CSV table of C-alpha atoms in Angstrom, one decimal:
chain,number,residue,atom,x,y,z
X,217,MET,CA,68.1,-18.1,67.0
X,218,SER,CA,70.0,-20.2,64.4
X,219,THR,CA,71.3,-19.4,61.2
X,220,ALA,CA,68.7,-21.3,59.3
X,221,HIS,CA,65.8,-19.8,61.0
X,222,ALA,CA,67.5,-16.4,60.3
X,223,SER,CA,67.7,-16.7,56.7
X,224,ARG,CA,63.9,-17.2,56.2
X,225,ARG,CA,62.9,-14.0,58.4
X,226,TRP,CA,60.4,-11.6,56.6
X,227,PRO,CA,61.0,-9.2,55.4
X,228,PRO,CA,64.2,-10.8,53.6
X,229,PRO,CA,67.4,-9.0,54.1
X,230,PRO,CA,68.1,-6.1,51.4
X,231,PRO,CA,70.2,-6.7,48.6
X,232,ALA,CA,74.1,-6.6,49.1
X,233,VAL,CA,76.1,-3.5,48.2
X,234,GLY,CA,78.3,-3.8,45.3
X,235,GLY,CA,79.3,-7.0,44.0
X,236,GLU,CA,78.6,-9.1,46.7
X,237,LYS,CA,75.3,-11.4,45.9
X,238,SER,CA,72.2,-11.6,48.4
X,239,PRO,CA,71.8,-15.0,49.5
X,240,PRO,CA,69.3,-17.3,47.6
X,241,ARG,CA,65.7,-17.8,49.1
X,242,LEU,CA,64.6,-21.1,50.2
X,243,GLY,CA,63.4,-23.1,47.4
X,244,ALA,CA,64.4,-20.5,44.4
X,245,PRO,CA,66.6,-22.1,41.8
X,246,GLU,CA,70.3,-20.6,42.0
X,247,ALA,CA,71.5,-18.9,39.0
X,248,GLY,CA,72.8,-20.8,36.2
X,249,ASN,CA,70.8,-23.7,37.2
X,250,ARG,CA,68.2,-25.3,34.7
X,251,VAL,CA,64.6,-25.6,35.6
X,252,HIS,CA,63.1,-29.0,34.5
X,253,SER,CA,59.7,-29.0,35.8
X,254,GLY,CA,56.9,-26.8,34.7
X,255,ALA,CA,56.6,-24.0,31.9
X,256,ALA,CA,59.3,-21.1,32.1
X,257,PRO,CA,57.1,-17.9,33.0
X,258,LYS,CA,56.6,-15.2,29.9
X,259,SER,CA,58.8,-12.3,29.8
X,260,PRO,CA,56.8,-9.2,29.5
X,261,ARG,CA,57.9,-9.1,25.6
X,262,ARG,CA,56.5,-12.5,24.9
X,263,GLN,CA,53.1,-11.6,26.6
X,264,ALA,CA,52.8,-8.2,24.5
X,265,GLY,CA,53.5,-10.5,21.4
X,266,SER,CA,50.9,-12.7,22.6
X,267,ARG,CA,48.2,-10.0,22.6
X,268,ARG,CA,49.3,-8.5,19.6
X,269,GLY,CA,48.8,-12.1,17.9
X,270,GLY,CA,45.4,-12.5,19.4
X,271,GLY,CA,44.0,-9.0,18.4
X,272,GLY,CA,45.1,-9.7,14.7
X,273,SER,CA,43.2,-12.8,14.8
X,274,GLY,CA,40.2,-10.8,16.0
X,275,THR,CA,40.8,-7.9,13.1
X,276,MET,CA,40.9,-10.9,10.8
X,277,MET,CA,37.7,-12.4,11.8
X,278,GLY,CA,35.7,-8.6,12.0
X,279,GLY,CA,37.4,-8.4,8.3
X,280,PHE,CA,35.6,-11.8,7.2
X,281,LEU,CA,32.5,-10.8,8.7
X,282,TYR,CA,32.3,-7.2,7.3
X,283,ALA,CA,33.3,-9.0,3.5
X,284,LEU,CA,30.5,-11.1,4.4
X,285,LEU,CA,27.8,-8.7,5.0
X,286,LEU,CA,28.9,-6.6,2.0
X,287,LEU,CA,28.8,-10.0,-0.2
X,288,VAL,CA,25.3,-10.4,1.4
X,289,ALA,CA,24.2,-6.9,0.7
X,290,ALA,CA,25.5,-7.0,-2.7
X,291,ALA,CA,23.4,-10.5,-3.5
X,292,LEU,CA,20.5,-8.8,-1.9
X,293,LEU,CA,20.5,-5.7,-3.6
X,294,GLY,CA,21.3,-7.6,-7.0
X,295,ALA,CA,18.1,-9.8,-6.5
X,296,ALA,CA,16.1,-6.7,-5.9
X,297,ILE,CA,17.4,-5.1,-9.1
X,298,LEU,CA,17.0,-8.3,-10.6
X,299,LEU,CA,13.4,-8.6,-9.7
X,300,VAL,CA,12.7,-5.0,-10.5
X,301,VAL,CA,14.1,-5.3,-14.3
X,302,GLY,CA,12.4,-8.7,-14.3
X,303,SER,CA,9.1,-7.2,-13.1
X,304,ILE,CA,9.2,-4.4,-15.2
X,305,TYR,CA,10.2,-6.8,-18.2
X,306,PHE,CA,7.3,-9.1,-17.7
X,307,ASP,CA,5.1,-6.1,-17.7
X,308,ALA,CA,6.3,-4.7,-20.9
X,309,THR,CA,6.0,-7.8,-22.9
X,310,ASN,CA,3.0,-9.4,-21.6
X,311,SER,CA,0.9,-6.2,-21.0
X,312,GLU,CA,-1.2,-4.0,-23.3
X,313,VAL,CA,-1.6,-0.3,-22.2
X,314,PRO,CA,-3.6,1.2,-25.2
X,315,PRO,CA,-2.8,4.9,-25.8
X,316,GLY,CA,-5.8,6.3,-24.5
X,317,ILE,CA,-5.6,5.1,-20.9
X,318,GLU,CA,-4.9,7.5,-18.3
X,319,GLN,CA,-1.0,7.7,-17.1
X,320,PRO,CA,0.1,4.7,-18.9
X,321,ALA,CA,3.8,4.8,-17.4
X,322,ARG,CA,2.5,5.1,-13.9
X,323,LEU,CA,0.0,2.2,-14.3
X,324,ARG,CA,2.7,0.0,-15.7
X,325,LEU,CA,5.1,1.0,-12.5
X,326,LEU,CA,2.2,-0.1,-10.2
X,327,HIS,CA,1.5,-3.3,-12.1
X,328,ALA,CA,5.4,-3.9,-12.1
X,329,ILE,CA,5.0,-3.8,-8.3
X,330,MET,CA,2.3,-6.1,-8.4
X,331,ILE,CA,4.2,-8.7,-10.4
X,332,GLY,CA,7.0,-8.5,-8.1
X,333,THR,CA,5.3,-8.8,-5.0
X,334,ALA,CA,3.7,-11.8,-6.3
X,335,VAL,CA,7.0,-13.2,-7.2
X,336,VAL,CA,8.7,-12.4,-4.0
X,337,GLY,CA,5.3,-14.4,-2.3
X,338,LYS,CA,6.4,-17.5,-4.8
X,339,ILE,CA,9.8,-17.6,-3.4
X,340,LEU,CA,8.8,-17.4,-0.1
X,341,GLU,CA,6.3,-20.2,-0.6
X,342,ASN,CA,8.9,-22.0,-2.0
X,343,LEU,CA,10.8,-21.9,1.2
X,344,HIS,CA,8.3,-22.8,3.2
X,345,ILE,CA,7.9,-19.4,5.1
X,346,CYS,CA,4.4,-18.4,4.2
X,347,SER,CA,2.2,-19.0,1.1
X,348,GLN,CA,2.4,-16.6,-1.9
X,349,VAL,CA,-1.7,-15.4,-1.2
X,350,GLN,CA,-0.7,-14.6,2.6
X,351,PHE,CA,2.3,-12.7,1.4
X,352,VAL,CA,0.1,-10.8,-1.5
X,353,ARG,CA,-2.3,-9.9,1.3
X,354,TYR,CA,0.0,-8.7,4.0
X,355,TRP,CA,1.4,-6.4,1.1
X,356,ARG,CA,-2.3,-5.4,-0.2
X,357,ASN,CA,-3.9,-5.2,3.0
X,358,GLY,CA,-1.9,-2.4,4.7
X,359,ARG,CA,-2.7,-1.6,8.0
X,360,LYS,CA,-5.7,0.4,9.8
X,361,LEU,CA,-5.3,4.1,9.6
X,362,GLY,CA,-5.4,6.5,12.8
X,363,PRO,CA,-8.4,8.1,14.0
X,364,ASP,CA,-10.3,10.6,11.7
X,365,ALA,CA,-11.0,13.8,13.3
X,366,LYS,CA,-14.4,13.6,11.6
X,367,LEU,CA,-15.5,10.0,12.2
X,368,PHE,CA,-16.1,7.7,14.6
X,369,ILE,CA,-14.6,4.4,13.6
X,370,LYS,CA,-15.4,1.0,15.4
X,371,ASP,CA,-14.5,-2.8,14.5
X,372,MET,CA,-17.3,-5.1,15.7
X,373,LYS,CA,-19.3,-7.9,14.4
X,374,PHE,CA,-22.8,-8.3,12.7
X,375,LYS,CA,-23.5,-11.7,13.9
X,376,HIS,CA,-20.3,-13.9,12.7
X,377,VAL,CA,-19.0,-11.2,10.6
X,378,PRO,CA,-16.5,-8.8,11.2
X,379,VAL,CA,-17.1,-5.3,10.0
X,380,ARG,CA,-16.2,-1.8,10.5
X,381,ILE,CA,-18.6,0.9,10.9
X,382,TYR,CA,-17.6,5.0,9.4
X,383,GLN,CA,-20.1,7.2,11.3
X,384,PRO,CA,-19.7,11.0,10.9
X,385,LYS,CA,-19.0,13.1,14.3
X,386,ALA,CA,-21.0,16.1,13.4
X,387,PRO,CA,-24.4,16.3,14.3
X,388,SER,CA,-27.0,15.4,11.6
X,389,ALA,CA,-30.2,17.6,11.1
X,390,GLY,CA,-32.0,13.7,11.0
X,391,VAL,CA,-31.5,10.0,10.5
X,392,ARG,CA,-28.6,9.4,8.0
X,393,LYS,CA,-28.4,7.4,5.0
X,394,GLY,CA,-26.4,4.0,5.8
X,395,ILE,CA,-24.0,2.1,3.2
X,396,VAL,CA,-23.1,-1.6,3.1
X,397,PHE,CA,-19.8,-2.0,1.5
X,398,PHE,CA,-18.3,-4.9,0.3
X,399,HIS,CA,-14.6,-4.6,-0.7
X,400,GLY,CA,-13.2,-6.2,-4.0
X,401,GLY,CA,-9.8,-8.5,-4.5
X,402,GLY,CA,-11.4,-11.4,-6.7
X,403,TRP,CA,-13.1,-13.0,-3.7
X,404,MET,CA,-9.0,-13.9,-2.8
X,405,PHE,CA,-7.8,-10.8,-1.7
X,406,GLY,CA,-8.7,-7.3,-0.3
X,407,SER,CA,-9.8,-6.4,3.3
X,408,ILE,CA,-11.5,-3.7,5.2
X,409,ASN,CA,-8.1,-2.1,5.7
X,410,SER,CA,-7.3,-2.1,2.1
X,411,TYR,CA,-10.4,-0.2,1.2
X,412,GLU,CA,-10.5,1.8,4.7
X,413,LYS,CA,-9.3,5.5,2.6
X,414,MET,CA,-12.6,4.7,0.2
X,415,CYS,CA,-14.9,4.3,2.9
X,416,ARG,CA,-13.6,7.2,5.0
X,417,TYR,CA,-14.2,9.4,1.9
X,418,ILE,CA,-17.6,8.3,1.0
X,419,SER,CA,-18.6,8.4,4.9
X,420,LYS,CA,-17.4,11.9,5.2
X,421,GLU,CA,-18.4,13.3,1.6
X,422,SER,CA,-22.0,12.0,1.7
X,423,ASP,CA,-22.9,12.2,5.1
X,424,SER,CA,-23.6,8.7,5.5
X,425,VAL,CA,-22.8,5.9,7.9
X,426,VAL,CA,-20.7,3.4,6.3
X,427,VAL,CA,-20.3,-0.4,7.4
X,428,SER,CA,-17.5,-2.1,5.5
X,429,VAL,CA,-17.6,-6.0,5.7
X,430,GLU,CA,-14.8,-8.2,6.3
X,431,TYR,CA,-16.4,-11.1,4.4
X,432,ARG,CA,-14.3,-14.7,4.0
X,433,LEU,CA,-11.9,-15.0,1.1
X,434,SER,CA,-10.9,-18.2,-0.8
X,435,PRO,CA,-9.3,-20.3,-1.6
X,436,GLU,CA,-9.8,-21.2,2.3
X,437,HIS,CA,-13.5,-20.6,2.0
X,438,LYS,CA,-15.4,-21.1,-1.4
X,439,TYR,CA,-18.6,-20.3,-2.5
X,440,PRO,CA,-21.2,-19.7,-0.7
X,441,ALA,CA,-19.1,-18.4,2.1
X,442,GLN,CA,-18.7,-14.8,0.9
X,443,LEU,CA,-22.2,-14.2,0.1
X,444,ASN,CA,-23.6,-15.9,3.0
X,445,ASP,CA,-21.5,-13.5,5.1
X,446,CYS,CA,-22.5,-10.4,3.1
X,447,LEU,CA,-26.0,-11.3,3.3
X,448,ALA,CA,-25.7,-12.0,7.1
X,449,ALA,CA,-24.1,-8.6,7.6
X,450,THR,CA,-26.6,-6.7,5.1
X,451,THR,CA,-29.6,-8.3,7.1
X,452,HIS,CA,-28.4,-7.4,10.7
X,453,PHE,CA,-27.7,-3.5,9.5
X,454,LEU,CA,-31.3,-3.3,7.9
X,455,GLN,CA,-32.7,-4.6,11.1
X,456,THR,CA,-30.7,-2.2,13.9
X,457,ALA,CA,-30.2,0.4,11.4
X,458,ASP,CA,-31.9,2.6,14.2
X,459,ASP,CA,-29.2,1.9,16.6
X,460,TYR,CA,-26.6,3.7,14.5
X,461,GLY,CA,-28.8,6.8,13.6
X,462,VAL,CA,-29.7,5.2,10.1
X,463,ASP,CA,-33.0,5.2,8.4
X,464,SER,CA,-33.6,1.9,7.6
X,465,ALA,CA,-35.5,2.7,4.5
X,466,ARG,CA,-32.3,4.4,3.5
X,467,VAL,CA,-29.9,1.8,3.3
X,468,ILE,CA,-27.6,1.3,0.2
X,469,VAL,CA,-25.6,-1.8,-0.5
X,470,ALA,CA,-22.5,-1.2,-2.8
X,471,GLY,CA,-19.5,-2.9,-4.1
X,472,ASP,CA,-16.3,-2.8,-5.9
X,473,SER,CA,-15.0,-5.6,-8.4
X,474,ALA,CA,-15.9,-8.7,-6.8
X,475,GLY,CA,-17.9,-7.1,-4.0
X,476,GLY,CA,-19.8,-5.5,-6.7
X,477,SER,CA,-20.8,-8.8,-7.9
X,478,LEU,CA,-21.7,-9.7,-4.4
X,479,ALA,CA,-23.7,-6.3,-4.0
X,480,ALA,CA,-25.7,-7.3,-7.1
X,481,VAL,CA,-26.5,-10.9,-5.6
X,482,VAL,CA,-27.3,-9.5,-2.2
X,483,CYS,CA,-29.7,-7.1,-3.5
X,484,GLN,CA,-31.5,-9.9,-6.1
X,485,THR,CA,-31.8,-12.0,-2.9
X,486,LEU,CA,-33.4,-9.3,-0.7
X,487,VAL,CA,-36.1,-8.6,-3.1
X,488,GLY,CA,-37.8,-11.5,-2.0
X,489,ARG,CA,-37.5,-11.4,1.8
X,490,GLN,CA,-40.5,-10.5,3.8
X,491,GLY,CA,-40.3,-8.5,7.2
X,492,LEU,CA,-37.4,-6.7,6.4
X,493,ALA,CA,-36.9,-3.2,5.1
X,494,LYS,CA,-36.0,-2.7,1.5
X,495,VAL,CA,-32.8,-1.9,0.1
X,496,CYS,CA,-32.8,1.5,-1.3
X,497,ALA,CA,-30.1,1.6,-3.6
X,498,GLN,CA,-27.2,-0.6,-5.4
X,499,ILE,CA,-23.9,0.9,-6.2
X,500,LEU,CA,-21.8,-1.3,-8.4
X,501,ILE,CA,-18.3,-0.4,-9.4
X,502,TYR,CA,-16.7,-1.8,-12.2
X,503,PRO,CA,-18.7,-5.5,-11.4
X,504,GLY,CA,-18.2,-9.1,-12.4
X,505,LEU,CA,-21.7,-10.3,-13.1
X,506,GLN,CA,-21.2,-13.5,-15.0
X,507,ALA,CA,-18.8,-16.6,-15.8
X,508,VAL,CA,-20.4,-17.8,-19.0
X,509,ASP,CA,-19.0,-15.8,-21.4
X,510,PHE,CA,-15.1,-14.6,-21.6
X,511,ASN,CA,-15.4,-13.5,-25.3
X,512,LEU,CA,-17.6,-10.4,-24.9
X,513,PRO,CA,-15.8,-7.3,-27.0
X,514,SER,CA,-14.2,-6.0,-23.4
X,515,TYR,CA,-12.5,-9.2,-22.8
X,516,GLN,CA,-10.7,-9.5,-26.1
X,517,GLN,CA,-10.0,-5.9,-26.2
X,518,ASN,CA,-8.6,-5.3,-22.5
X,519,GLN,CA,-7.5,-9.1,-22.2
X,520,ALA,CA,-3.8,-8.0,-21.2
X,521,VAL,CA,-4.4,-4.4,-19.8
X,522,PRO,CA,-3.1,-4.0,-16.1
X,523,ILE,CA,-4.2,-4.6,-13.5
X,524,LEU,CA,-7.1,-7.6,-14.4
X,525,TYR,CA,-6.2,-9.9,-17.3
X,526,ARG,CA,-8.7,-12.0,-18.9
X,527,GLU,CA,-7.0,-15.3,-17.6
X,528,LYS,CA,-6.8,-13.7,-14.3
X,529,ALA,CA,-10.4,-13.1,-13.8
X,530,ALA,CA,-11.0,-16.3,-14.8
X,531,PHE,CA,-8.5,-17.9,-12.1
X,532,PHE,CA,-10.3,-16.0,-9.5
X,533,PHE,CA,-13.6,-17.2,-10.3
X,534,LEU,CA,-12.4,-20.8,-10.3
X,535,HIS,CA,-10.8,-20.2,-6.9
X,536,TYR,CA,-14.4,-18.8,-6.0
X,537,LEU,CA,-16.4,-21.3,-7.3
X,538,ASN,CA,-14.3,-24.9,-6.4
X,539,GLY,CA,-10.9,-24.0,-6.4
X,540,ASP,CA,-10.1,-26.2,-9.3
X,541,VAL,CA,-8.0,-24.2,-11.7
X,542,SER,CA,-7.2,-26.8,-14.1
X,543,LEU,CA,-10.3,-25.6,-15.8
X,544,LEU,CA,-9.3,-22.6,-16.6
X,545,GLU,CA,-8.5,-23.2,-20.3
X,546,GLU,CA,-12.0,-25.0,-20.4
X,547,LEU,CA,-13.7,-21.9,-19.0
X,548,LEU,CA,-12.1,-19.4,-21.1
X,549,GLN,CA,-13.1,-21.2,-24.2
X,550,GLY,CA,-16.8,-21.6,-23.2
X,551,CYS,CA,-16.5,-25.6,-23.1
X,552,HIS,CA,-18.8,-25.5,-20.0
X,553,VAL,CA,-21.4,-23.9,-21.8
X,554,PRO,CA,-24.3,-26.8,-23.0
X,555,VAL,CA,-26.7,-26.5,-25.8
X,556,ASP,CA,-29.6,-26.3,-24.1
X,557,GLN,CA,-28.3,-23.4,-22.2
X,558,ARG,CA,-27.1,-21.2,-24.7
X,559,PRO,CA,-30.6,-19.6,-25.8
X,560,ARG,CA,-31.1,-18.3,-22.3
X,561,CYS,CA,-27.5,-17.4,-21.9
X,562,LYS,CA,-27.7,-15.6,-25.1
X,563,LYS,CA,-30.7,-13.8,-24.3
X,564,TRP,CA,-28.8,-11.9,-21.8
X,565,ILE,CA,-25.2,-12.4,-22.3
X,566,SER,CA,-24.1,-11.6,-25.6
X,567,ALA,CA,-22.0,-9.4,-27.9
X,568,ASP,CA,-25.1,-8.3,-29.7
X,569,LEU,CA,-26.3,-6.4,-26.8
X,570,ILE,CA,-23.3,-4.1,-26.4
X,571,PRO,CA,-23.5,-1.1,-28.4
X,572,LYS,CA,-21.6,-0.8,-31.4
X,573,GLU,CA,-19.1,2.2,-30.1
X,574,PHE,CA,-17.7,-0.1,-27.6
X,575,LYS,CA,-16.6,-2.6,-30.5
X,576,ALA,CA,-14.9,-0.1,-32.2
X,577,ARG,CA,-11.3,-0.9,-30.6
X,578,GLY,CA,-11.8,-4.1,-32.4
X,579,TYR,CA,-13.9,-7.4,-32.1
X,580,LYS,CA,-14.0,-10.7,-33.5
X,581,PRO,CA,-17.4,-12.7,-32.9
X,582,TRP,CA,-16.7,-15.8,-31.1
X,583,VAL,CA,-17.6,-19.1,-32.5
X,584,PRO,CA,-19.1,-21.5,-30.0
X,585,VAL,CA,-17.1,-24.7,-29.4
X,586,SER,CA,-18.7,-27.7,-28.0
X,587,CYS,CA,-19.7,-28.6,-24.6
X,588,ASP,CA,-17.6,-30.8,-22.5
X,589,GLU,CA,-19.9,-33.0,-20.1
X,590,GLU,CA,-17.5,-33.4,-17.4
X,591,VAL,CA,-16.2,-29.8,-17.6
X,592,TYR,CA,-19.9,-28.6,-17.1
X,593,GLN,CA,-20.7,-30.9,-14.5
X,594,GLU,CA,-17.9,-29.4,-12.4
X,595,LEU,CA,-19.0,-26.0,-13.4
X,596,LYS,CA,-22.8,-26.1,-13.7
X,597,ASN,CA,-23.3,-23.4,-10.7
X,598,VAL,CA,-21.8,-20.5,-13.3
X,599,PHE,CA,-25.6,-20.9,-14.6
X,600,VAL,CA,-27.1,-19.7,-11.4
X,601,PRO,CA,-28.0,-16.3,-10.6
X,602,GLU,CA,-26.1,-16.2,-7.0
X,603,ILE,CA,-22.9,-16.9,-9.2
X,604,SER,CA,-24.1,-14.7,-12.4
X,605,PRO,CA,-26.5,-12.1,-11.4
X,606,LEU,CA,-26.8,-11.4,-15.4
X,607,LEU,CA,-28.8,-14.5,-15.5
X,608,ALA,CA,-31.5,-13.5,-13.2
X,609,GLU,CA,-35.3,-13.5,-14.5
X,610,ASP,CA,-37.0,-10.8,-15.1
X,611,ALA,CA,-39.4,-11.3,-12.2
X,612,VAL,CA,-36.4,-10.6,-9.8
X,613,VAL,CA,-34.7,-7.5,-12.0
X,614,ARG,CA,-37.8,-5.4,-12.0
X,615,LYS,CA,-38.1,-5.3,-8.3
X,616,LEU,CA,-34.5,-4.2,-8.0
X,617,PRO,CA,-33.9,-0.9,-6.4
X,618,ARG,CA,-32.4,2.0,-8.2
X,619,THR,CA,-28.7,1.8,-9.3
X,620,CYS,CA,-25.4,3.4,-9.9
X,621,ILE,CA,-23.2,1.5,-12.1
X,622,VAL,CA,-19.5,2.3,-12.9
X,623,THR,CA,-17.6,0.8,-15.5
X,624,CYS,CA,-14.2,1.8,-17.3
X,625,GLU,CA,-13.2,1.6,-20.8
X,626,TYR,CA,-10.1,-0.5,-20.5
X,627,ASP,CA,-11.5,-3.2,-18.2
X,628,ILE,CA,-12.2,-6.6,-19.3
X,629,ILE,CA,-15.6,-7.0,-17.1
X,630,ARG,CA,-16.5,-3.3,-18.7
X,631,ASP,CA,-19.1,-5.2,-21.0
X,632,ASP,CA,-20.6,-7.1,-17.6
X,633,GLY,CA,-21.6,-3.6,-16.6
X,634,LEU,CA,-23.2,-2.7,-19.9
X,635,LEU,CA,-25.1,-5.6,-19.8
X,636,TYR,CA,-26.6,-5.3,-16.5
X,637,LYS,CA,-27.7,-1.5,-17.4
X,638,LYS,CA,-29.3,-2.8,-20.1
X,639,ARG,CA,-31.5,-5.4,-18.2
X,640,LEU,CA,-32.2,-3.1,-15.4
X,641,GLU,CA,-33.5,-0.3,-18.1
X,642,ASP,CA,-35.4,-2.8,-19.9
X,643,ASN,CA,-37.1,-3.8,-16.7
X,644,ASP,CA,-37.8,0.0,-15.8
X,645,VAL,CA,-35.1,0.2,-13.0
X,646,PRO,CA,-33.6,3.4,-12.8
X,647,VAL,CA,-30.0,3.6,-13.9
X,648,THR,CA,-27.2,6.0,-13.3
X,649,TRP,CA,-24.4,5.3,-15.2
X,650,TYR,CA,-20.8,6.6,-15.0
X,651,HIS,CA,-18.4,5.4,-17.5
X,652,VAL,CA,-14.6,6.3,-16.6
X,653,ILE,CA,-13.6,6.8,-20.6
X,654,ASN,CA,-9.6,6.6,-19.9
X,655,GLY,CA,-10.0,3.8,-16.7
X,656,PHE,CA,-8.9,0.7,-16.0
X,657,HIS,CA,-10.0,-1.7,-13.6
X,658,GLY,CA,-9.7,-0.7,-10.1
X,659,ILE,CA,-8.8,2.8,-11.0
X,660,LEU,CA,-11.4,4.1,-8.4
X,661,SER,CA,-9.2,2.6,-5.3
X,662,PHE,CA,-6.3,4.8,-6.4
X,663,PHE,CA,-8.2,8.1,-6.0
X,664,ASP,CA,-6.0,9.4,-3.2
X,665,ASN,CA,-2.8,6.9,-3.2
X,666,GLY,CA,0.4,9.1,-3.3
X,667,TRP,CA,2.2,9.1,-6.0
X,668,PHE,CA,0.0,6.4,-7.5
X,669,THR,CA,-3.0,8.6,-7.7
X,670,PHE,CA,-5.3,8.7,-10.8
X,671,PRO,CA,-7.1,11.7,-11.4
X,672,SER,CA,-10.1,10.0,-13.1
X,673,GLY,CA,-10.3,7.6,-10.0
X,674,LYS,CA,-11.0,10.8,-8.0
X,675,GLN,CA,-13.3,11.7,-10.5
X,676,GLY,CA,-15.3,8.3,-10.1
X,677,MET,CA,-15.3,8.5,-6.3
X,678,ASP,CA,-17.0,12.0,-6.6
X,679,ASN,CA,-19.7,11.0,-9.0
X,680,VAL,CA,-20.4,7.8,-6.7
X,681,VAL,CA,-21.0,10.5,-3.9
X,682,ARG,CA,-23.0,13.0,-6.1
X,683,PHE,CA,-25.4,9.5,-6.7
X,684,ILE,CA,-25.6,9.1,-2.9
X,685,GLN,CA,-26.4,12.6,-2.2
X,686,SER,CA,-29.3,12.5,-4.6
X,687,LEU,CA,-31.0,9.8,-2.8
């Protein structure tokens, strides 16, 4: 075998002992020769240094992200603090909380939260994430509560209208009373979810079947969509009451705020219906019953009392009627009332008909302004009973069923309830009246609301239950 072949034998020969050099491997550069092609291999120290450099870069990036997160969190916290402070400041500078109102500090905080929610909704609307109305609805509506040990609860539809039925589980000695309930919310907000506690309480405490109606809302749906839904649900229940263990002759129509207005109109509409069971009673909880005069004593005294301002009431009404809120100031001033309508309106809607004790906190007689014909043409529907049930004729009012009316002293629409009470009594309709002397608009909804519970709301609810039990 040649020497050249022997030099390439595997395994290679062991290194020389002593100072002898090993023969160079084939293709390997000899010691002292410079390599001109390719990169020199990195030493372990250089490699370690390279790894340390990469780790330092990652640490810098992590530190930057952490600082950025802290900055964003600080900005959000600052925005939240600004929102809270701004909402409280707005409430303090724009609201009037009379000394006689129940738990004024708690009411102010509740109202500030509502203001803050509206502000957040407006920001989201400007960012094109969702509309302000959608956000406020989401916040107010909440979610459906869990099962109730004492109630069967079922969602279904009466014709095209979604409803939620509450039916006591305990056996009944006979057929029960039925209650068709319309929630409040200015025809714009509210839902069967937001009024679930109230409906559950009424059903359990009065041993009645409650039907809560999810009518359509403005501004997406304007008058008469809400009324049509409520009428459809009520007539369907009157026709099918037996299916739910209810005596069709003992069906009550009830509503809260805007729902109270709808309840009043439904009862007026049904008094002339043939071939349908008569409504047994109506329950009107601080109802809004007219859009003719926004200068009655309660509208002046409570114009800035939370949670319903005078301007906000007009705003809700205009969205319900036609969606044109540009006429808000004209509506408040009375520019929509023509001369030929004034005698009829004053007959049933007038400060002269309000008892003197309800003017004690101050009232300045309103001087009528001239009518704007264009405004009247836009708002002329306010003079029909379907919008202002206080303007119904006596022939209709005297046929109405026994009535329960709840009013609150510090509520702008207090006088609507007082005027309707007088109209009913003048037409020999039995009226049970509960006045919450230290209450504000919406107080019954806070009868069981955790820290935001108001005792007078619970008392009002119990009065409503006692009225139902008395039927």
